[in-house]
Short mmCIF file of C-alpha atoms in Angstrom, two decimals:
data_model
loop_
_atom_site.label_atom_id
_atom_site.label_comp_id
_atom_site.label_asym_id
_atom_site.label_seq_id
_atom_site.Cartn_x
_atom_site.Cartn_y
_atom_site.Cartn_z
CA GLY C 1 0.53 -9.71 -2.32
CA LEU C 2 3.34 -8.57 -0.04
CA ASN C 3 2.61 -5.21 2.04
CA PHE C 4 4.70 -2.91 4.33
CA LEU C 5 2.42 -4.12 6.96
CA ASP C 6 3.95 -7.72 6.67
CA LEU C 7 7.35 -5.99 7.88
CA MET C 8 5.88 -4.60 10.70
CA VAL C 9 4.31 -7.93 11.66
CA ARG C 10 7.91 -9.58 11.14
CA GLN C 11 9.33 -6.97 13.41
CA GLY C 12 6.45 -7.20 16.02
CA ASN C 13 5.50 -3.43 15.47
CA ILE C 14 1.85 -4.08 15.53
CA ASP C 15 -0.89 -4.69 18.47
CA ASN C 16 -1.38 -8.43 19.40
CA PRO C 17 0.55 -10.12 16.67
CA PRO C 18 -0.23 -14.02 16.58
CA LYS C 19 2.07 -16.27 18.13
CA THR C 20 4.66 -18.25 15.74
CA PRO C 21 4.67 -20.33 14.14
CA LEU C 22 2.52 -18.40 11.57
CA VAL C 23 2.02 -17.71 7.79
CA PRO C 24 2.06 -14.11 7.16
CA GLY C 25 0.08 -12.37 4.35
CA PHE C 26 -3.42 -10.60 4.23
CA GLU C 27 -4.50 -10.78 0.47
CA CYS C 28 -3.84 -13.27 -2.32
CA SER C 29 -5.50 -14.40 -5.74
CA GLY C 30 -6.13 -17.96 -6.99
CA ILE C 31 -8.61 -20.68 -7.84
CA VAL C 32 -11.55 -21.95 -5.87
CA GLU C 33 -10.75 -25.51 -4.79
CA THR C 34 -13.46 -26.29 -2.41
CA LEU C 35 -16.54 -24.38 -0.94
CA GLY C 36 -18.26 -24.26 2.43
CA ASP C 37 -21.83 -25.93 2.81
CA ASN C 38 -23.87 -22.67 2.36
CA VAL C 39 -21.63 -20.81 -0.35
CA LYS C 40 -23.83 -20.25 -3.11
CA GLU C 41 -22.06 -17.23 -4.93
CA PHE C 42 -18.89 -19.04 -6.18
CA GLU C 43 -18.15 -22.36 -7.88
CA ILE C 44 -15.09 -24.62 -7.88
CA GLY C 45 -12.49 -23.51 -10.49
CA ASP C 46 -13.56 -19.73 -10.02
CA ARG C 47 -10.88 -17.06 -10.41
CA VAL C 48 -10.85 -15.08 -7.33
CA MET C 49 -8.94 -12.64 -4.91
CA ALA C 50 -9.47 -12.50 -1.40
CA PHE C 51 -8.55 -10.76 2.15
CA VAL C 52 -7.18 -13.26 4.43
CA ASN C 53 -6.66 -12.78 8.37
CA TYR C 54 -3.05 -14.13 7.99
CA ASN C 55 -1.88 -17.27 5.94
CA ALA C 56 -2.11 -15.61 2.54
CA TRP C 57 1.53 -16.88 1.78
CA ALA C 58 0.40 -20.38 1.48
CA GLU C 59 -0.34 -22.85 -1.42
CA VAL C 60 -3.85 -23.31 0.01
CA VAL C 61 -5.89 -20.63 1.84
CA CYS C 62 -9.16 -20.85 3.62
CA THR C 63 -11.00 -17.51 4.23
CA PRO C 64 -14.77 -16.80 4.65
CA ALA C 65 -16.97 -16.17 1.51
CA GLU C 66 -17.59 -12.68 2.43
CA PHE C 67 -13.84 -11.64 2.03
CA VAL C 68 -13.73 -13.21 -1.71
CA TYR C 69 -14.42 -11.59 -4.86
CA LYS C 70 -14.47 -12.84 -8.50
CA ILE C 71 -11.58 -11.66 -10.92
CA PRO C 72 -12.48 -9.63 -13.97
CA ASP C 73 -11.81 -11.72 -17.05
CA ASP C 74 -9.05 -9.77 -18.12
CA MET C 75 -7.10 -9.26 -15.05
CA SER C 76 -4.11 -11.34 -14.43
CA PHE C 77 -3.57 -13.35 -11.29
CA SER C 78 -0.64 -11.05 -10.45
CA GLU C 79 -2.78 -7.98 -10.84
CA ALA C 80 -5.43 -9.43 -8.67
CA ALA C 81 -2.92 -10.33 -5.86
CA ALA C 82 -2.07 -6.43 -6.21
CA PHE C 83 -5.61 -5.20 -6.20
CA PRO C 84 -7.56 -5.71 -2.78
CA MET C 85 -5.42 -4.02 -0.12
CA ASN C 86 -3.93 -1.06 -2.22
CA PHE C 87 -6.94 0.07 -3.80
CA VAL C 88 -9.56 -0.61 -1.12
CA THR C 89 -7.54 1.42 1.24
CA ALA C 90 -6.70 4.08 -0.96
CA TYR C 91 -10.69 4.48 -2.15
CA MET C 92 -11.81 4.35 1.39
CA MET C 93 -9.51 7.10 2.53
CA LEU C 94 -10.32 9.17 -0.45
CA PHE C 95 -13.95 8.91 -0.69
CA GLU C 96 -15.40 7.37 2.59
CA VAL C 97 -13.25 9.38 5.01
CA ALA C 98 -11.76 12.54 3.06
CA ASN C 99 -14.87 13.00 0.83
CA LEU C 100 -12.73 13.82 -2.20
CA ARG C 101 -14.45 16.22 -4.77
CA GLU C 102 -13.83 18.12 -7.88
CA GLY C 103 -10.85 20.84 -7.39
CA MET C 104 -9.51 19.33 -4.36
CA SER C 105 -5.78 18.84 -3.53
CA VAL C 106 -4.29 15.69 -1.98
CA LEU C 107 -0.75 15.18 -0.54
CA VAL C 108 0.46 11.32 -0.54
CA HIS C 109 3.68 10.03 0.93
CA SER C 110 5.49 6.94 -0.91
CA ALA C 111 3.78 7.96 -4.08
CA GLY C 112 5.34 5.11 -5.99
CA GLY C 113 4.25 2.58 -3.64
CA GLY C 114 1.27 0.35 -4.08
CA VAL C 115 -1.00 2.49 -2.00
CA GLY C 116 0.45 5.81 -3.51
CA GLN C 117 0.02 4.78 -6.90
CA ALA C 118 -3.69 3.45 -6.46
CA VAL C 119 -4.30 7.00 -4.74
CA ALA C 120 -2.86 8.81 -7.85
CA GLN C 121 -5.22 6.78 -10.33
CA LEU C 122 -8.17 7.25 -8.15
CA CYS C 123 -7.68 10.89 -7.89
CA SER C 124 -7.52 11.02 -11.81
CA THR C 125 -10.91 9.69 -11.83
CA ILE C 126 -12.15 13.21 -10.50
CA PRO C 127 -11.93 16.34 -12.54
CA SER C 128 -9.51 18.87 -11.57
CA VAL C 129 -7.90 17.02 -8.42
CA THR C 130 -3.92 18.25 -7.72
CA VAL C 131 -1.93 15.46 -6.27
CA PHE C 132 1.43 16.34 -4.53
CA GLY C 133 3.61 13.19 -4.00
CA THR C 134 6.90 12.50 -2.06
CA ALA C 135 8.93 9.72 -3.38
CA SER C 136 12.72 8.60 -3.60
CA SER C 137 14.11 10.59 -6.47
CA PHE C 138 15.30 7.54 -8.26
CA LYS C 139 11.49 6.67 -8.83
CA HIS C 140 10.37 10.31 -10.20
CA GLU C 141 11.36 9.43 -13.88
CA ALA C 142 8.81 6.15 -13.68
CA ILE C 143 6.10 7.81 -11.75
CA LYS C 144 6.24 11.55 -12.76
CA ASP C 145 3.05 11.28 -15.00
CA SER C 146 0.77 9.69 -12.17
CA VAL C 147 1.10 12.95 -9.89
CA THR C 148 0.64 16.43 -10.52
CA HIS C 149 3.74 17.62 -8.44
CA LEU C 150 6.34 15.22 -7.33
CA PHE C 151 8.92 15.88 -4.58
CA ASP C 152 12.08 14.07 -3.04
CA ARG C 153 11.22 12.31 -0.06
CA ASN C 154 14.09 13.88 1.87
CA ALA C 155 13.40 17.46 0.76
CA ASP C 156 11.73 19.90 2.54
CA TYR C 157 8.25 19.26 1.04
CA VAL C 158 6.46 21.61 3.30
CA GLN C 159 7.90 24.53 1.81
CA GLU C 160 7.68 23.20 -1.75
CA VAL C 161 3.84 22.52 -1.06
CA LYS C 162 3.49 26.14 0.29
CA ARG C 163 5.14 27.55 -2.64
CA ILE C 164 2.74 25.96 -5.17
CA SER C 165 -0.16 26.39 -2.84
CA PRO C 166 0.07 28.78 -0.15
CA ASP C 167 -3.10 27.69 1.38
CA GLY C 168 -1.94 24.13 1.67
CA VAL C 169 -3.81 21.12 0.75
CA ASP C 170 -7.37 19.55 1.49
CA ILE C 171 -6.36 15.61 2.22
CA VAL C 172 -2.95 14.55 3.52
CA LEU C 173 -2.36 10.83 3.82
CA ASP C 174 0.28 9.65 5.81
CA CYS C 175 1.82 6.22 6.10
CA LEU C 176 5.02 7.41 7.51
CA CYS C 177 3.91 8.96 11.03
CA GLY C 178 6.75 10.27 13.26
CA GLU C 179 7.68 13.95 12.42
CA ASN C 180 5.64 13.73 9.43
CA THR C 181 2.48 14.13 11.51
CA GLY C 182 3.16 17.76 12.47
CA LYS C 183 4.18 18.37 8.90
CA GLY C 184 1.10 17.21 7.43
CA LEU C 185 -1.29 19.00 9.86
CA SER C 186 0.51 22.09 9.36
CA LEU C 187 -0.46 21.84 5.51
CA LEU C 188 -4.00 21.45 5.92
CA LYS C 189 -6.44 24.05 4.78
CA PRO C 190 -9.47 24.72 6.93
CA LEU C 191 -11.90 21.60 6.68
CA GLY C 192 -8.97 19.68 5.40
CA THR C 193 -8.49 16.09 6.47
CA TYR C 194 -5.33 14.39 7.69
CA ILE C 195 -5.30 10.28 7.83
CA LEU C 196 -2.89 8.30 9.22
CA TYR C 197 -2.96 4.81 7.65
CA GLY C 198 0.38 3.40 8.47
CA SER C 199 3.73 3.90 10.33
CA SER C 200 6.45 2.75 8.15
CA ASN C 201 9.11 5.00 9.71
CA MET C 202 8.85 2.41 12.87
CA VAL C 203 10.35 -0.10 10.50
CA THR C 204 13.89 0.93 10.46
CA GLY C 205 16.60 -1.77 11.08
CA GLU C 206 16.50 -5.49 10.27
CA THR C 207 15.41 -6.45 13.85
CA LYS C 208 12.70 -5.20 16.29
CA SER C 209 14.00 -2.17 18.22
CA PHE C 210 11.96 -0.78 20.82
CA PHE C 211 14.23 2.33 21.04
CA SER C 212 13.48 3.05 17.31
CA PHE C 213 9.90 2.29 17.75
CA ALA C 214 9.93 4.72 21.06
CA LYS C 215 11.80 7.32 19.09
CA SER C 216 9.23 7.49 16.23
CA TRP C 217 6.48 8.03 18.39
CA TRP C 218 8.15 10.59 20.43
CA GLN C 219 8.46 12.72 17.31
CA VAL C 220 4.77 12.62 16.76
CA GLU C 221 3.19 16.02 17.46
CA LYS C 222 0.75 15.91 20.39
CA VAL C 223 -2.52 16.81 18.76
CA ASN C 224 -4.38 19.53 20.81
CA PRO C 225 -8.36 19.07 20.44
CA ILE C 226 -8.83 22.84 21.11
CA LYS C 227 -6.38 23.51 18.26
CA LEU C 228 -8.07 21.41 15.82
CA TYR C 229 -11.40 23.06 16.71
CA GLU C 230 -10.00 26.42 16.47
CA GLU C 231 -8.33 25.72 12.96
CA ASN C 232 -11.21 23.76 11.37
CA LYS C 233 -9.20 20.66 10.76
CA VAL C 234 -9.90 16.92 10.79
CA ILE C 235 -7.56 14.27 11.97
CA ALA C 236 -8.41 10.57 11.22
CA GLY C 237 -7.00 7.14 11.24
CA PHE C 238 -7.81 4.09 8.68
CA SER C 239 -7.07 0.40 9.21
CA LEU C 240 -8.40 -1.80 6.52
CA LEU C 241 -7.61 -5.05 8.41
CA ASN C 242 -9.38 -3.73 11.68
CA LEU C 243 -12.41 -2.87 9.74
CA LEU C 244 -12.47 -6.10 8.11
CA PHE C 245 -11.43 -8.59 10.81
CA LYS C 246 -12.44 -6.67 14.11
CA GLN C 247 -15.21 -4.48 13.06
CA ASN C 248 -17.09 -6.63 10.68
CA ARG C 249 -17.45 -4.13 7.96
CA GLY C 250 -17.20 -6.76 5.32
CA GLY C 251 -20.49 -5.44 3.59
CA LEU C 252 -19.17 -2.00 3.01
CA ILE C 253 -15.78 -3.33 1.65
CA LYS C 254 -17.62 -5.51 -0.87
CA SER C 255 -19.54 -2.44 -1.84
CA VAL C 256 -16.20 -0.43 -2.32
CA MET C 257 -14.68 -3.52 -4.17
CA ASP C 258 -17.74 -3.52 -6.61
CA LYS C 259 -16.88 0.12 -7.59
CA LEU C 260 -13.43 -0.58 -7.97
CA ILE C 261 -13.74 -3.68 -10.20
CA ASN C 262 -16.32 -1.47 -12.29
CA LEU C 263 -13.35 1.28 -12.51
CA TYR C 264 -11.02 -1.44 -13.59
CA ASN C 265 -13.26 -2.64 -16.11
CA ASN C 266 -14.01 0.75 -17.59
CA LYS C 267 -10.02 0.86 -17.52
CA LYS C 268 -10.03 3.90 -15.26
CA ILE C 269 -7.60 1.98 -13.09
CA LYS C 270 -5.12 -0.75 -13.20
CA PRO C 271 -2.90 -2.30 -10.49
CA VAL C 272 1.13 -1.45 -10.70
CA VAL C 273 2.85 -4.70 -10.13
CA ASP C 274 6.56 -4.07 -9.55
CA SER C 275 7.90 -7.64 -9.53
CA LEU C 276 7.41 -11.20 -8.94
CA TRP C 277 9.17 -13.50 -6.50
CA ALA C 278 9.16 -17.20 -5.65
CA LEU C 279 8.19 -18.06 -1.98
CA GLU C 280 11.89 -18.81 -1.17
CA GLU C 281 12.76 -15.47 -2.11
CA VAL C 282 10.64 -13.59 0.53
CA LYS C 283 13.85 -12.43 2.36
CA GLU C 284 15.02 -10.54 -0.78
CA ALA C 285 11.49 -9.32 -1.65
CA MET C 286 10.92 -7.81 2.11
CA GLN C 287 14.30 -6.36 1.70
CA ARG C 288 13.20 -4.36 -1.71
CA ILE C 289 10.24 -3.07 0.23
CA HIS C 290 12.34 -2.07 3.36
CA ASP C 291 14.71 -0.21 1.12
CA ARG C 292 11.65 1.57 -0.58
CA GLY C 293 13.07 0.36 -3.99
CA ASN C 294 9.65 -0.92 -5.32
CA ILE C 295 7.46 1.02 -7.63
CA GLY C 296 3.89 -0.44 -7.05
CA LYS C 297 3.54 -4.20 -5.78
CA LEU C 298 5.62 -6.91 -5.07
CA ILE C 299 3.94 -10.28 -5.49
CA LEU C 300 4.88 -13.63 -4.10
CA ASP C 301 4.04 -16.48 -6.67
CA VAL C 302 3.82 -19.95 -5.29
CA GLU C 303 4.32 -21.41 -8.65
CA LYS C 304 7.32 -19.58 -9.54
CA ALA C 305 10.90 -21.21 -9.10
CA PRO C 306 13.58 -19.43 -7.12
CA THR C 307 15.91 -17.30 -9.33
CA PRO C 308 19.20 -19.33 -9.73
CA LEU C 309 21.25 -16.35 -9.43
CA MET C 310 19.63 -15.04 -6.29
CA ALA C 311 22.88 -15.82 -4.26
CA ASN C 312 24.72 -13.14 -6.46
CA ASP C 313 21.99 -10.82 -6.27
CA SER C 314 22.12 -7.77 -4.12
CA THR C 315 19.06 -6.00 -2.86
CA GLU C 316 20.60 -4.25 0.04
CA THR C 317 20.73 -0.87 -1.72
CA SER C 318 17.72 1.34 -1.95
CA GLU C 319 18.51 2.25 -5.60
CA ALA C 320 16.15 0.29 -7.77
CA GLY C 321 18.45 0.23 -10.94
CA GLU C 322 21.25 -1.25 -8.55
CA GLU C 323 19.24 -3.90 -7.11
CA GLU C 324 19.58 -6.64 -9.68
CA GLU C 325 21.69 -7.60 -12.47
CA ASP C 326 20.32 -8.04 -16.08
CA HIS C 327 21.66 -11.10 -17.84
CA GLU C 328 20.59 -11.35 -21.65
CA GLY C 329 18.85 -14.89 -22.35
CA ASP C 330 18.12 -15.21 -18.55
CA ASN C 331 14.18 -15.16 -18.48
CA GLU C 332 13.94 -16.20 -14.93
CA ASN C 333 15.89 -13.43 -13.86
CA LYS C 334 14.26 -10.84 -15.96
CA GLU C 335 10.74 -12.10 -14.97
CA ARG C 336 11.64 -10.79 -11.50
CA MET C 337 12.86 -7.36 -12.57
CA PRO C 338 10.94 -4.60 -11.69
CA PHE C 339 8.26 -3.52 -14.35
CA ILE C 340 5.26 -1.24 -14.76
CA GLN C 341 2.05 -2.39 -16.17
#
């Protein structure tokens, strides 16, 4: 799986990144090739998906058994690689942190991305939940049925939300940070929960820039604890990787995965895969995420050959419809075209 977090790792916008050389990636799917001496719950040949503390973008991956889960029979490997990070993050924020219940309202940024689509699907499993989403305008046609109210990411979504719901919303899920922090807090109803789970606005140019990093944090509204108390608002943060690899909550994550797999088997949720890429095409795949051109998850496929026309392709634009050419009879090229399952 390819995540926005991988771009942050590449640019050094995370705490204590590993020293190079390193293999990026935090989730994968594949077949069990060998087992540790004390592993009883898996067998060689099992189809599995897993969390990995780096090194997921490799042909062979080693990770503790507690981070590995069997793939449902009718789930493809590409779906499985798109499943763990997005759906566990979405589920835990909605149900473990914000306590989503019937009749609540949720605002989610980047509604067309992997986490955004997972949030929308999980909200649909609870009756009468209203979902407000922001996304680039060219994605609206493709994702309009997944959220209740959809706004352009560059529009004044605060006024749009207040026009529809004058009291605001119960839950704000913010992966942007920067100036959106203050906007999100201003939209919270009393007893509402704001959750920061990323800071994608810090990834701006092609190279690491301390000044863009500092500017983004400078825009964050300083939170006054007394104001939170007076307004009855909750502000929270969520990092799945820290929960897994630093805070030893693998057991909790497994219980969440069990619930999510049950929802998948009951056809309540389904990973949205944007496109498949060869490992050699990771630069172009990252550019697609950087430009927010994806709808759903990008997948790196270790068995996929690079697209021969890659040198002529352009992923420099954020317009999904302009990023790749369609050549009749060129199945290799079509396989990598965006699609929604």
